[in-house]
Amino acid sequence: MKLQKVLFKLIVPIIAVMLGLLIGGIIMLSSGYDPVLAYTALFNGIFSDSYFIGETVRQMTPLILSGIAVAFAFRTGLFNIGVEGQLLVGWLASVYVGIAVEGLPAFIHVPLAILAGAVAGAIWGFVPGLLKARFRVHEVITTIMLNYVALHVTNSIIRAYLLAPGERTESIQPSASLASPFLQEITNFSRMHYGFIVALLAAALMWYILWKTTAGYELRAVGFNEHASNYAGINVSKNIILSMCISGGFAGVAGAMQGLGTYQYMTINAAFTGVGFDGIAVALLGGNGAIGIVLAALLFGGLKIGALNMQAVAKVPPELITIVIALIIFFVASSYLVHWLRNRINKRGKI
Amino acid sequence: MDLMQILSIIIPTAIFAAAPLILTALGGVFSERSGVVNIGLEGLMMMGAFVGAVFTYFGETWGFGAASPWFSFVIAIILGALFSLLHAVASITFRADQVVSGVALNFLAAGLTIFLVKKIFEAGQTPYITHRIFRGDVPFLSEIPIIGPLLFTKAYITSYLAIALAFVVWFVIYKTSFGLRLRSVGEHPMAADTMGISVTKMRYVAVMLSGAFAGLGGAVYATSISGNFTHATIAGQGFMALAAMIFGKWHPIGALGAALFFGLAQSLSITGQQIPLLKEIPDVFLLISPYVLTILALAGFVGRADAPKAIGKPYEKGKR
């Protein structure tokens, strides 16, 4: 019985991914591209070279963290669409600490810069949390609005105080960097960095907080039923704020991965990075669980890196992958369809 | 520079910038009043802007001349409504989380539009269109002292269309039986169902109307403001329209007012450099003001905003 439940949990995401790729193939076919060639190139663009594997790991690192951020809030019944904004402020804070603090050894400087990102993200998450808890303002709207505030504010701070040639900040000190010549060398000089360890630790941390601590129990209880939690003596307001802060903190660390790992600086962003929004897809496909999120981030990270090779070989625009990801979200969200089909089959008394 | 001069810079720009927001926000009113959250306005608007730019361009090559933008509006309304069907099917029939489905719609529009642009034009953006929406003086009205030069001179006809539609939507939602039914399925779907109103059908119609309006909003943006379509053409206008709808308390006229106000904030950030007093204020405050104001409005500092009661919940027949 338990095995059946696990299988059923797996079946929805797997069907969703397959349907997404299938419709992606139909779109390619109907617009004159060769789907077999394209998907072969996609596959090769993920696995055929250690460079691609390194890039995939680099791409999935912030996706794991933004996925965790979305999932953590979701477990408390909150929809944090503000991961994008929290990521931006976290990115800026970590890069600032990376630039401004001098003379620290790496084993203090790196954690300090990551922590700065987490704190900045947590503060950005605190605002919608407080507004939800105190004024009952729906967090979806406030977090969307705060994304834009974060975009404009971080850009103007960089312009005013941290500007270096090329619409960006100075590079961070080497002591704050997550980049690793060793990892780059074994992956044929990709931009892979130690951030993936941080991301995996964060996934473990999320699992630990939610399932092994009293605070996590309360957070989940509020997510299941606010009124029952309140009746049982759980401080709902406190938990809403706490959840948004922790969620924002994870998002801030995702930004720190960009700043300390991939880029070593922060650019002036004309538009959103998209990593925060992709986090919604990752959390959803991963079923809001730690292991699921890592796997979903691996899939989406791989698809995004493979898309580049797909474009080079089969001339298919990489936006096709955005379409496929969107379709996967649709299908996972419409899982009622699968339930309905299963009930239909059950009613007939077979399987 | 006297006040009149300042106003004559700001106000026409505000009305101009507000038109796409008004239209899209009106679409949001339909959808959310029926109880379906529509975060997908951004994607629907993106689709509309894409259609607006592409079909105006095609219209020009087919010899439609100055009628090309209007031709593209019709297509944008139809395709916007069809595209929103995805959101309707997922969130109404398959009971998907409405916010998630809206997010998926945004992803899909972002991918699909640029995919098609690259396929059709083999470039990252569409060519610029030649026949934009024209600006003109409104006969007679532009002669009125003070108001005339501010509101009716060198104005875009689409702006008046948008403002007029806001009143039409108000009439439809508050003065017709269709509007009463629409509101009832958003407030108490079970009661509506008991009275013989098909909740599913009403919500489908409402979501498709939101798609049609947002599609038109996007097409108006492409043909009056941007002139072409790139990945950056629609970058947050849909969310700003969503904000306008909430700031306007889910009311068509409120949404109109809020959209005009956001248009004003946008126009200040564009024209601020020409105005002595505003030159001193950093850009960033004007850029973030619509978003901050929306948050303040929701927090109750600018009057209480209450959503329709049944919003966000899929309706399941027979469930208590």
XYZ file of C-alpha atoms in Angstrom:
671
model
C 0.000 0.000 0.000
C 2.789 2.377 0.929
C 4.757 1.464 -2.169
C 1.694 2.209 -4.245
C 1.460 5.670 -2.687
C 5.106 6.417 -3.470
C 4.645 5.209 -7.019
C 1.588 7.394 -7.434
C 3.522 10.399 -6.158
C 6.174 9.729 -8.773
C 3.798 9.083 -11.608
C 2.392 12.623 -11.889
C 5.762 14.381 -12.367
C 7.020 11.684 -14.720
C 3.896 11.842 -16.902
C 4.090 15.654 -16.812
C 7.706 15.705 -17.993
C 6.987 13.192 -20.740
C 3.908 15.066 -21.955
C 5.872 18.351 -21.850
C 8.663 16.926 -23.987
C 6.160 15.260 -26.299
C 4.259 18.487 -26.965
C 7.597 20.297 -27.303
C 8.411 17.759 -30.022
C 5.075 18.371 -31.742
C 5.720 22.133 -31.664
C 9.134 21.576 -33.253
C 7.689 19.268 -35.874
C 4.920 21.691 -36.802
C 7.342 24.613 -37.080
C 9.724 22.765 -39.355
C 12.445 21.560 -36.983
C 13.645 18.002 -36.555
C 12.614 16.904 -33.035
C 14.727 13.744 -33.030
C 17.847 15.665 -33.986
C 16.967 18.386 -31.474
C 16.356 16.053 -28.535
C 19.499 14.080 -29.353
C 21.454 17.344 -29.339
C 19.729 18.310 -26.079
C 20.739 15.020 -24.492
C 24.321 15.297 -25.761
C 24.396 18.899 -24.576
C 23.881 17.668 -21.019
C 25.928 14.464 -20.826
C 28.421 14.217 -23.690
C 31.168 16.348 -22.149
C 32.375 17.009 -18.618
C 32.060 20.731 -19.451
C 28.293 20.332 -19.938
C 27.997 18.367 -16.706
C 29.867 21.106 -14.843
C 27.636 23.799 -16.364
C 24.516 21.792 -15.489
C 25.630 21.580 -11.859
C 26.320 25.330 -11.884
C 22.888 26.014 -13.365
C 21.068 23.769 -10.901
C 22.762 25.260 -7.807
C 20.643 28.437 -7.551
C 17.617 26.509 -8.852
C 17.798 24.117 -5.887
C 17.892 27.070 -3.504
C 15.099 29.028 -5.162
C 13.062 25.820 -5.333
C 13.614 25.291 -1.605
C 12.580 28.879 -0.940
C 9.277 28.425 -2.782
C 8.660 24.986 -1.256
C 9.402 26.078 2.297
C 6.818 28.840 2.153
C 4.399 26.490 0.414
C 4.608 24.031 3.319
C 3.272 26.817 5.554
C 0.500 27.533 3.074
C 2.208 30.598 1.616
C 2.966 31.247 -2.027
C 6.242 33.130 -2.241
C 6.465 34.542 -5.775
C 8.974 37.024 -4.379
C 11.939 34.648 -4.577
C 13.200 36.644 -7.546
C 13.369 39.878 -5.548
C 14.780 38.202 -2.454
C 17.422 36.638 -4.674
C 18.409 40.035 -6.069
C 18.858 41.675 -2.659
C 20.735 38.587 -1.430
C 22.999 38.750 -4.459
C 23.767 42.420 -3.816
C 24.373 41.952 -0.075
C 26.725 39.008 -0.561
C 28.675 40.785 -3.283
C 28.925 43.892 -1.104
C 30.403 41.868 1.772
C 32.635 40.126 -0.762
C 34.006 43.445 -1.964
C 34.047 45.642 1.100
C 35.376 43.310 3.808
C 39.106 42.836 3.454
C 41.790 40.681 5.044
C 39.632 37.764 6.188
C 40.601 34.135 5.574
C 38.318 32.343 3.119
C 36.764 30.024 5.713
C 35.313 33.090 7.478
C 34.773 35.407 4.515
C 32.764 32.956 2.388
C 30.267 32.003 5.126
C 29.996 35.662 6.138
C 29.126 36.724 2.582
C 26.614 33.891 2.207
C 25.090 34.845 5.545
C 24.798 38.452 4.386
C 22.839 37.232 1.364
C 20.599 35.111 3.585
C 19.905 37.996 5.973
C 19.108 40.412 3.139
C 16.760 37.858 1.546
C 15.158 37.174 4.924
C 14.489 40.883 5.468
C 12.932 41.089 1.996
C 10.767 38.091 2.913
C 9.910 39.531 6.321
C 7.943 42.428 4.787
C 5.271 40.323 3.014
C 5.254 37.977 6.027
C 4.490 40.843 8.381
C 1.882 42.304 6.040
C 0.181 38.909 5.783
C 0.278 38.252 9.520
C -0.637 41.735 10.673
C -2.904 43.110 7.906
C -4.053 39.887 6.162
C -2.622 41.138 2.851
C -2.276 38.322 0.347
C 1.407 37.454 -0.010
C 1.165 36.702 -3.738
C 0.504 40.347 -4.559
C 2.975 41.879 -2.101
C 5.785 39.562 -3.164
C 5.192 40.363 -6.849
C 5.281 44.075 -6.059
C 8.419 43.690 -3.944
C 10.157 41.926 -6.850
C 9.964 45.136 -8.843
C 10.988 47.234 -5.874
C 14.039 44.968 -5.423
C 14.943 45.181 -9.112
C 14.879 48.982 -9.201
C 16.461 49.464 -5.763
C 19.391 47.071 -6.329
C 20.068 48.639 -9.726
C 20.069 52.153 -8.335
C 22.304 51.167 -5.396
C 24.830 49.663 -7.806
C 24.645 52.777 -9.998
C 25.089 55.109 -7.076
C 27.708 53.351 -4.946
C 29.271 50.262 -6.508
C 29.565 50.996 -10.201
C 32.489 49.555 -12.176
C 32.985 49.694 -15.958
C 30.526 47.428 -17.810
C 27.273 48.149 -15.900
C 28.372 45.998 -12.947
C 30.048 46.074 -9.551
C 33.722 45.437 -8.890
C 34.688 41.778 -8.571
C 34.647 40.257 -5.094
C 37.839 39.507 -3.138
C 39.313 36.080 -3.902
C 38.801 35.181 -0.230
C 34.999 35.428 -0.661
C 34.859 33.424 -3.863
C 33.262 30.005 -4.237
C 34.997 29.454 -7.558
C 37.374 26.514 -7.645
C 40.197 25.982 -10.147
C 40.057 22.287 -9.261
C 36.363 21.904 -10.167
C 36.863 23.992 -13.289
C 39.756 21.830 -14.385
C 38.020 18.474 -13.971
C 34.974 19.811 -15.874
C 36.885 21.127 -18.867
C 36.792 24.729 -17.596
C 33.114 25.168 -16.961
C 32.009 27.750 -14.387
C 31.212 25.051 -11.827
C 31.864 26.170 -8.246
C 31.521 24.920 -4.668
C 28.021 26.369 -4.408
C 26.430 23.003 -5.133
C 27.601 21.839 -1.705
C 25.850 24.833 -0.144
C 22.703 24.017 -2.114
C 22.692 20.363 -1.051
C 23.287 21.365 2.567
C 20.373 23.791 2.278
C 18.148 20.998 0.966
C 19.135 18.864 3.954
C 18.525 21.831 6.258
C 15.044 22.369 4.843
C 14.201 18.713 5.424
C 15.605 18.879 8.962
C 13.752 22.077 9.930
C 10.420 20.940 8.542
C 10.390 17.347 9.709
C 12.682 17.118 12.733
C 12.059 20.271 14.766
C 9.112 21.588 16.774
C 9.233 24.841 14.833
C 8.944 22.893 11.588
C 5.976 20.947 12.937
C 4.241 24.218 13.780
C 5.056 25.669 10.350
C 3.526 22.668 8.617
C 0.528 22.661 10.938
C -0.232 26.265 9.984
C 0.043 25.218 6.346
C -2.463 22.404 6.794
C -5.039 24.339 8.756
C -4.601 27.814 10.134
C -7.685 27.732 12.329
C -6.952 24.356 13.860
C -3.378 25.466 14.565
C -4.629 28.607 16.223
C -7.044 26.566 18.330
C -4.204 24.250 19.333
C -2.284 27.221 20.693
C 0.130 27.772 17.806
C 0.925 31.416 17.137
C -0.144 31.599 13.488
C 1.142 35.138 12.882
C 4.582 34.304 14.227
C 4.808 31.215 12.035
C 3.750 33.074 8.899
C 6.463 35.664 9.450
C 9.040 33.020 10.342
C 8.233 30.988 7.254
C 8.576 33.975 4.937
C 11.886 34.945 6.579
C 13.365 31.455 6.204
C 12.041 31.224 2.649
C 13.529 34.621 1.822
C 16.773 33.529 3.468
C 17.079 30.531 1.148
C 16.321 32.811 -1.808
C 19.029 35.211 -0.638
C 21.525 32.347 -0.558
C 20.527 31.522 -4.147
C 21.533 35.094 -4.993
C 24.812 34.639 -3.102
C 25.556 31.613 -5.294
C 25.261 33.844 -8.356
C 27.410 36.564 -6.798
C 30.102 34.492 -5.099
C 30.144 31.544 -7.473
C 29.047 32.025 -11.049
C 29.712 35.703 -11.726
C 31.968 37.011 -8.912
C 30.122 40.347 -9.199
C 26.620 41.720 -9.711
C 25.386 43.292 -12.920
C 22.772 45.977 -13.371
C 19.783 43.856 -14.340
C 17.521 45.263 -17.050
C 15.062 42.462 -16.311
C 14.632 39.642 -13.819
C 17.111 36.763 -13.787
C 14.266 34.236 -13.991
C 15.909 31.972 -11.402
C 13.312 32.896 -8.799
C 10.393 32.139 -11.105
C 12.020 28.886 -12.198
C 12.076 28.033 -8.494
C 8.273 27.813 -8.611
C 8.515 25.213 -11.361
C 11.239 23.328 -9.488
C 9.280 23.242 -6.218
C 6.110 22.172 -7.958
C 7.708 19.377 -9.956
C 9.708 18.283 -6.918
C 6.545 17.962 -4.850
C 7.890 20.487 -2.294
C 10.248 17.851 -0.880
C 14.027 18.115 -0.499
C 14.977 15.167 -2.722
C 12.336 15.993 -5.307
C 13.593 19.568 -5.555
C 17.187 18.480 -6.146
C 16.025 16.122 -8.911
C 13.739 18.735 -10.470
C 16.534 21.338 -10.373
C 18.817 18.805 -12.056
C 16.231 18.296 -14.797
C 15.564 21.996 -15.413
C 19.244 22.939 -15.082
C 20.124 20.218 -17.561
C 17.394 21.277 -19.987
C 18.593 24.874 -19.921
C 22.227 23.923 -20.572
C 21.295 21.311 -23.166
C 19.140 23.889 -24.964
C 22.312 25.739 -25.997
C 23.638 22.693 -27.813
C 20.181 22.086 -29.262
C 20.314 25.546 -30.767
C 23.821 25.014 -32.132
C 23.100 21.640 -33.716
C 19.400 21.659 -34.657
C 18.897 25.466 -34.920
C 15.947 25.263 -32.509
C 15.559 28.478 -30.457
C 16.321 27.759 -26.770
C 12.934 29.280 -25.870
C 11.514 25.881 -26.721
C 12.765 24.751 -23.321
C 10.839 27.571 -21.630
C 7.746 26.287 -23.425
C 8.436 22.726 -22.276
C 8.925 23.897 -18.670
C 5.653 25.852 -18.832
C 3.838 22.774 -20.126
C 5.337 20.658 -17.346
C 3.993 23.137 -14.756
C 0.557 23.006 -16.376
C 0.485 19.236 -16.275
C 1.760 18.930 -12.713
C -0.756 21.551 -11.577
C -3.523 19.700 -13.397
C -2.739 16.472 -11.539
C -6.468 16.239 -10.827
C -6.635 14.848 -14.334
C -4.526 11.870 -13.270
C -6.629 11.362 -10.119
C -9.754 11.493 -12.217
C -8.404 8.944 -14.669
C -7.367 6.664 -11.826
C -10.781 6.882 -10.195
C -12.405 6.140 -13.532
C -10.289 3.007 -13.897
C -10.843 1.980 -10.264
C -14.599 2.263 -10.625
C -14.552 -0.308 -13.356
C -12.921 -2.567 -10.793
C -9.736 -3.198 -12.662
C -6.238 -2.115 -11.600
C 7.988 76.987 -16.141
C 4.441 77.480 -14.917
C 2.030 74.884 -13.650
C 0.090 74.721 -16.882
C 3.197 73.861 -18.852
C 4.147 71.175 -16.370
C 0.684 69.653 -16.458
C 0.652 69.701 -20.238
C 3.777 67.556 -20.210
C 2.670 65.127 -17.524
C -1.017 64.517 -18.127
C -1.026 63.514 -21.812
C 1.906 61.170 -21.137
C 0.059 59.687 -18.183
C -3.077 58.968 -20.198
C -0.931 57.592 -23.007
C 1.018 55.274 -20.690
C -2.139 54.153 -18.893
C -4.148 52.811 -21.855
C -2.657 49.277 -21.958
C -2.840 49.085 -18.166
C -6.510 50.113 -18.125
C -7.471 47.492 -20.701
C -5.549 44.682 -19.025
C -6.804 45.636 -15.571
C -10.391 45.488 -16.883
C -9.682 41.968 -18.070
C -8.445 41.157 -14.588
C -11.691 42.496 -13.117
C -13.749 40.026 -15.173
C -11.644 37.025 -14.247
C -11.207 37.757 -10.564
C -14.835 38.823 -10.086
C -15.801 35.345 -11.230
C -13.465 33.849 -8.632
C -10.478 32.983 -10.807
C -7.142 34.575 -9.869
C -5.338 35.683 -12.999
C -1.603 36.081 -12.472
C -1.381 35.175 -16.164
C -2.323 38.723 -17.234
C 1.366 39.355 -17.881
C 1.583 36.426 -20.280
C -1.711 37.300 -21.950
C -0.485 40.840 -22.472
C 2.763 39.479 -23.878
C 0.770 37.399 -26.340
C -1.266 40.484 -27.257
C 1.828 42.620 -27.805
C 3.342 39.895 -29.952
C 0.195 39.619 -32.058
C -0.086 43.417 -32.211
C 3.428 43.861 -33.554
C 3.401 40.859 -35.883
C -0.038 41.353 -37.426
C 0.376 45.094 -37.824
C 3.545 44.312 -39.740
C 1.777 41.657 -41.811
C -1.173 43.995 -42.339
C 1.224 46.583 -43.714
C 2.777 44.099 -46.137
C -0.714 42.989 -47.200
C -1.604 46.581 -47.981
C -3.943 47.398 -45.111
C -2.080 50.657 -44.485
C -3.274 52.673 -41.524
C -5.908 50.053 -40.727
C -3.184 47.507 -39.899
C -3.080 48.186 -36.140
C -6.868 47.808 -35.930
C -6.653 44.576 -37.848
C -4.051 43.393 -35.321
C -6.350 44.397 -32.429
C -9.048 42.047 -33.688
C -6.577 39.181 -33.975
C -5.106 40.001 -30.545
C -8.559 39.893 -28.942
C -9.338 36.519 -30.507
C -5.942 34.943 -29.807
C -5.859 36.417 -26.294
C -9.193 34.774 -25.523
C -8.036 31.456 -26.995
C -4.708 31.561 -25.157
C -6.476 32.222 -21.850
C -8.422 28.995 -22.401
C -5.324 27.132 -21.191
C -5.640 28.890 -17.842
C -9.374 28.223 -17.811
C -9.052 24.517 -18.588
C -6.271 23.968 -16.051
C -7.758 25.996 -13.210
C -11.500 25.450 -13.700
C -11.853 21.973 -15.178
C -8.725 20.317 -13.803
C -8.850 22.296 -10.530
C -5.203 23.322 -10.757
C -3.979 25.950 -8.305
C -4.988 29.182 -10.040
C -1.794 31.014 -9.153
C 0.375 28.154 -10.396
C -1.592 27.912 -13.621
C -1.223 31.668 -14.133
C 2.523 31.424 -13.577
C 2.677 28.620 -16.132
C 0.781 30.807 -18.593
C 3.401 33.543 -18.162
C 6.210 31.071 -18.782
C 4.452 29.709 -21.836
C 3.845 33.150 -23.346
C 7.454 34.204 -22.744
C 8.735 31.070 -24.472
C 6.186 30.802 -27.247
C 6.278 34.434 -28.411
C 10.067 34.618 -28.732
C 10.177 31.122 -30.242
C 7.730 32.263 -32.916
C 9.505 35.594 -33.469
C 12.753 33.740 -34.065
C 10.993 31.265 -36.335
C 9.172 33.903 -38.407
C 11.741 36.721 -38.567
C 14.970 34.829 -37.832
C 15.892 37.547 -35.355
C 15.332 38.266 -31.687
C 12.738 40.954 -32.368
C 10.052 41.872 -34.877
C 10.677 44.668 -37.400
C 9.399 48.108 -36.402
C 5.928 48.902 -37.666
C 5.341 52.036 -39.744
C 1.670 52.649 -39.026
C 1.451 53.334 -35.340
C -1.717 54.449 -33.636
C -1.992 58.103 -34.609
C -2.267 61.028 -32.262
C -4.803 63.701 -32.982
C -6.748 66.573 -31.536
C -10.315 65.739 -30.644
C -12.563 68.115 -32.608
C -14.404 70.746 -30.495
C -13.275 69.310 -27.159
C -9.687 70.434 -27.691
C -10.980 74.018 -27.934
C -12.139 74.037 -24.311
C -9.827 76.238 -22.241
C -7.556 74.465 -19.732
C -9.116 70.994 -20.076
C -8.851 70.993 -23.854
C -5.080 71.278 -24.196
C -4.527 68.874 -21.273
C -6.898 66.065 -22.150
C -7.906 66.342 -25.787
C -4.885 67.605 -27.678
C -2.379 65.306 -29.369
C -4.046 62.338 -27.737
C -4.106 58.693 -28.706
C -7.492 57.386 -29.701
C -6.734 54.084 -27.956
C -6.591 55.919 -24.640
C -10.169 57.123 -25.066
C -11.202 53.683 -26.179
C -9.726 52.253 -22.983
C -11.436 54.842 -20.781
C -14.768 54.327 -22.538
C -14.467 50.563 -22.169
C -14.008 50.976 -18.420
C -17.508 52.473 -18.245
C -18.873 49.763 -20.515
C -17.388 47.104 -18.245
C -18.847 48.859 -15.212
C -22.269 48.774 -16.860
C -21.920 45.110 -17.794
C -20.786 44.009 -14.337
C -23.188 46.089 -12.238
C -26.237 46.690 -14.425
C -26.834 43.519 -16.403
C -27.980 40.056 -15.368
C -24.790 38.655 -16.878
C -22.786 40.846 -14.489
C -24.877 39.779 -11.505
C -24.271 36.136 -12.362
C -20.569 36.802 -12.845
C -20.286 38.394 -9.423
C -22.383 35.706 -7.780
C -20.129 32.845 -8.916
C -17.194 34.783 -7.518
C -18.835 35.448 -4.171
C -20.784 32.284 -3.456
C -20.574 29.708 -6.238
C -22.691 27.143 -4.428
C -25.608 29.539 -4.054
C -25.226 30.513 -7.707
C -25.208 26.859 -8.711
C -28.364 26.229 -6.683
C -30.060 29.039 -8.578
C -29.259 27.293 -11.832
C -26.268 29.332 -12.911
C -23.494 27.228 -14.433
C -20.433 28.164 -12.384
C -18.073 26.489 -14.846
C -19.558 28.253 -17.849
C -19.524 31.683 -16.192
C -15.917 31.265 -15.127
C -14.848 30.121 -18.590
C -16.489 33.183 -20.130
C -14.890 35.470 -17.538
C -11.395 34.073 -18.043
C -11.750 34.320 -21.819
C -12.916 37.924 -21.495
C -9.828 38.643 -19.404
C -7.730 37.093 -22.160
C -9.438 39.231 -24.793
C -8.942 42.456 -22.818
C -5.340 41.672 -21.874
C -4.630 40.718 -25.498
C -6.009 44.055 -26.622
C -4.000 45.815 -23.902
C -0.810 44.180 -25.119
C -1.569 44.992 -28.761
C -2.239 48.621 -27.856
C 1.114 48.700 -26.057
C 2.935 47.324 -29.094
C 1.241 49.605 -31.621
C 1.312 52.828 -29.608
C 4.281 52.673 -27.227
C 6.947 50.161 -28.262
C 6.440 49.823 -32.042
C 7.870 46.314 -32.163
C 8.087 43.177 -30.033
C 11.147 41.862 -28.185
C 11.604 39.740 -25.082
C 11.690 42.983 -23.067
C 8.578 44.647 -24.539
C 6.257 43.394 -21.825
C 8.300 43.409 -18.638
C 5.944 43.794 -15.731
C 3.080 45.776 -17.295
C 0.760 42.807 -16.761
C 1.647 42.670 -13.093
C 1.195 46.413 -12.871
C -2.281 45.992 -14.376
C -2.959 43.336 -11.760
C -1.842 45.838 -9.140
C -4.128 48.478 -10.659
C -7.063 46.096 -10.451
C -6.401 45.398 -6.768
C -5.644 49.040 -5.984
C -8.967 49.767 -7.698
C -10.654 47.285 -5.367
C -11.800 44.877 -8.095
C -14.041 47.623 -9.500
C -13.811 48.703 -13.180
C -13.862 52.426 -12.430
C -11.459 51.917 -9.538
C -9.146 49.999 -11.840
C -9.414 52.838 -14.358
C -8.433 55.379 -11.719
C -5.568 53.256 -10.431
C -4.255 52.604 -13.933
C -4.349 56.318 -14.706
C -2.514 56.967 -11.464
C 0.164 54.383 -12.288
C 0.385 55.917 -15.744
C 1.048 59.217 -14.018
C 3.827 57.668 -11.931
C 5.349 56.180 -15.076
C 5.060 59.447 -16.945
C 6.763 61.258 -14.081
C 9.684 58.845 -14.258
C 9.931 59.501 -18.003
C 9.285 63.247 -18.100
C 10.637 64.088 -14.630
C 13.892 65.387 -16.070
C 12.056 68.268 -17.750
C 10.411 69.474 -14.581
C 12.483 71.580 -12.178
C 11.217 70.264 -8.841
C 11.226 66.595 -9.861
C 14.773 66.669 -11.178
C 15.992 66.476 -7.609
C 14.144 63.258 -6.821
C 16.096 60.126 -7.785
C 14.464 58.058 -10.518
C 14.157 55.031 -8.326
C 11.427 56.517 -6.119
C 9.218 57.182 -9.118
C 9.961 53.754 -10.553
C 8.955 51.896 -7.399
C 6.033 54.137 -6.437
C 3.252 52.109 -8.164
C 4.367 48.958 -6.397
C 4.830 50.540 -2.998
C 1.456 52.282 -3.263
C -0.249 48.996 -4.109
C 1.244 47.370 -1.029
C 0.149 50.302 1.121
C -3.346 50.146 -0.381
C -3.600 46.463 0.420
C -2.339 46.996 3.946
C -5.339 49.259 4.455
C -3.507 52.569 4.565
C -5.421 53.738 1.493
C -8.808 52.221 2.263
C -9.635 48.574 2.672
C -9.454 46.307 -0.402
C -11.437 43.087 -0.170
C -11.216 40.382 -2.779
C -14.256 38.466 -4.043
C -15.077 35.837 -1.404
C -14.640 32.671 -3.439
C -11.482 33.811 -5.195
C -8.774 31.238 -5.739
C -10.949 28.240 -4.906
C -11.891 25.719 -7.585
C -15.603 24.924 -7.416
C -16.475 21.314 -6.816
C -20.113 20.428 -7.168
C -21.619 18.966 -4.027
C -18.675 19.784 -1.803
C -19.433 21.652 1.392
